[in-house]
Amino acid sequence: MSNEYLKFDQMAEALLEKAQRDGAETMWDRRAAQKTQCGFGEAGVCCRICAMGPCRVSPVPGKGAERGICGASADTIVARNFARMCAGGTSAHSDHARDIVHAMHASKAEGPFKIRDEAKLRRIAAEWGIEAADTKETYALAHELANMALEEFGKPFGTQRFLQRSQKDRLNIWERENIAPRAIDMEVTTLMHSTHIGCASDYESIFRRGMRTSMSDGWGGSMIGTEFSDIMYGTPTAKPSSSNLGVIDKDQVNILIHGHDPNLAEMVVLAAENPEMIELAKAKGAKGINIVGMCCTGNEMTMRHGIKIAGNFYQQELCIITGAIEAAVVDVQCIFPALPALAKKYHTRFISTSEKAKISGDLYIQFSEATGLENANEIVKIAVENFVNRDASKVEIPDVKCDTMVGYSVEAIIDHLDKVVNTNTTDKTGTVKPLTDVIYAGVIRGAAGVVGCNNPKQVHDLAHVTVMKELIKRDVICVTTGCAAQAAAKAGLLQLEAKEMCGRGLKEVCERVNIPPVLHMGSCVDISRILDLVNLCALEKDVDTALLPVVGIAPEWMSEKAVSIANYVVGSGINTYLGVIPQVLGSPNFTKLLTEDCQEFIGAHFVFEKDPIVMVDKIMEDLEAKRTALGI
Ligand code: BF8
Ligand code: SF4
């Protein structure tokens, strides 16, 4: 590993040594305890869908059992396992979205859950056909819109409302191929049914059902999650922040917010701003209260408030090992069940808050829309009162942090483009035309969405950072979300100064538009912002998305949500590059379906490539081929 790339890994090394000294176990100890991982599971050919099993069939044709007890082949077993990952991912994103909509349903003028972006409320209400969307009383309109959104989860007929945003050629493909998603819960339920023992065995049919389910995530749950979070908490605008574990402040009460849902974190931030709470912190000997974010809760909060980014998925343990976290507060998803035991090695209180993600081992304070601010007050008070229990001899905060820019919603990007338009041309404002212009002119060669997790199957953050650095060097603009965005922040790629790492064309664009070459677009749910941006480009040129020189990339993915995302990105006509090979290689037929055959009917496919440099070479070939086909 090159430390020139990853200064922060030196920091990880120091903290892991500290963990050993402190007798604290980490994911690396547990990874080692796993020894060699199961080859059948890795190939996707282990089935435990029914109690006649588990059955494992041979990943190599002609060697060992070719079918499970019920007769399921490797193709069927691999396809079912993959599809069930789509269902898991879709349900996670969409159930998160439902909680946001419930908060909006409970919103009222006197708060704390209130409407902060009224213009967006009225815009989405008009888009969804609510009459008098421009004049109705704000909260009456918000409640009406929330009711409509709740129906998107369970309506018996029709497809997702946001599909109507799409460029018409893509929409036609979805309808032709029967992957236009219906109600979200229905898609997940149907997929679980299809993959029950003795139901679907045709691997292509299972894949198509999986893709339709994932589409209900991208164009349903995730898009609702993003848009409704913006209505409730504000649409992000460009702003500075800071990243990496050095944002933890030894003189303040440090509260780590970790997970995904902004509902809880917004209330915690509100509670921590309360002057009485700050006074209490001072009375306990601290200079104030410092909120730091991790994973997608961190992304949601940095996008809207510039909250400092402590780190990404693989740093969740390191954060506690600094010995300076008074409370780790979590909601849902991507939280190691190991954290409460780790917290006990230090003075840290671990507080889980969601009924859906009760994590045993320390405190549980159930968060609800009805009592949100009270819950947050209680949490912040516990953290503040815990400051006196900090053991100074155990505090070791790495002196590593990096300035960063965040907050590039689609609206913020268009706002930046407009400033160039206003000074230089007579083009109409409020569109992505300046972006498509520079892509079509070849000043930049294309665009890439770099997203996803950390995974010990890749050197941490190295694949993210390498892919992004190589792409911007080759004049490909990047947008990023999730843990990939946090990797980029820590590596300095989200700063305006990162233009110096770019090719000539992209550097010029960054200077004129005053943006970094890698734009932080938010949490993983906010990949819907990326869909929206690409779709606006497709609408601008009136071409199918599949024709545009754009790609999706997940260099270090690990979660079911990432599988769902990859599926809906391919379903949206965008070739998707995975740096961790999904557990499908036990079925050469299913692998070929993903990497080749789905191109025929959906116009995009998956590429598996572990080596980030080779991946970028393949991506450049892909983008240039698209350019040639477009005649640009
Ligand atoms: O939803 S990138 S590790 S934090 S799953 Fe999780 Fe992966 Fe991070 Fe956000 Ni997304
Ligand atoms: Fe085995 Fe079939 Fe049951 Fe799977 S569904 S565990 S292959 S018998």
XYZ file of C-alpha atoms and ligand atoms in Angstrom, residues 93 258-260 295-296 299 312-313 333-334 451-454 481-484 486 523-525 558-559 561-562 565, ligand 1:
38
model
C -33.237 2.103 1.825
C -23.553 6.968 13.136
C -26.027 5.150 10.932
C -28.271 6.502 8.198
C -21.233 6.665 7.575
C -24.415 8.001 5.996
C -23.112 12.363 5.215
C -16.330 5.952 7.048
C -17.444 2.402 7.707
C -27.684 0.131 9.162
C -23.922 -0.441 8.916
C -20.076 5.084 -4.384
C -20.240 2.399 -1.730
C -18.626 0.940 1.324
C -15.347 -0.363 2.704
C -21.772 9.399 -2.026
C -21.618 7.155 1.024
C -18.322 5.857 2.373
C -16.650 6.518 -0.999
C -15.756 10.077 2.955
C -25.558 9.507 1.573
C -26.183 6.215 -0.242
C -29.899 6.986 -0.419
C -20.042 -4.887 0.844
C -23.740 -4.418 1.742
C -27.906 -2.074 -0.247
C -24.956 -1.864 -2.614
C -27.911 0.097 -5.983
O -25.462 3.329 3.027
S -21.546 3.069 1.782
S -20.871 0.967 4.458
S -22.643 3.625 5.370
S -23.889 0.675 2.836
Fe -22.913 1.452 4.800
Fe -21.800 1.031 2.526
Fe -21.047 3.011 3.978
Fe -24.223 4.247 3.976
Ni -23.937 2.782 1.959
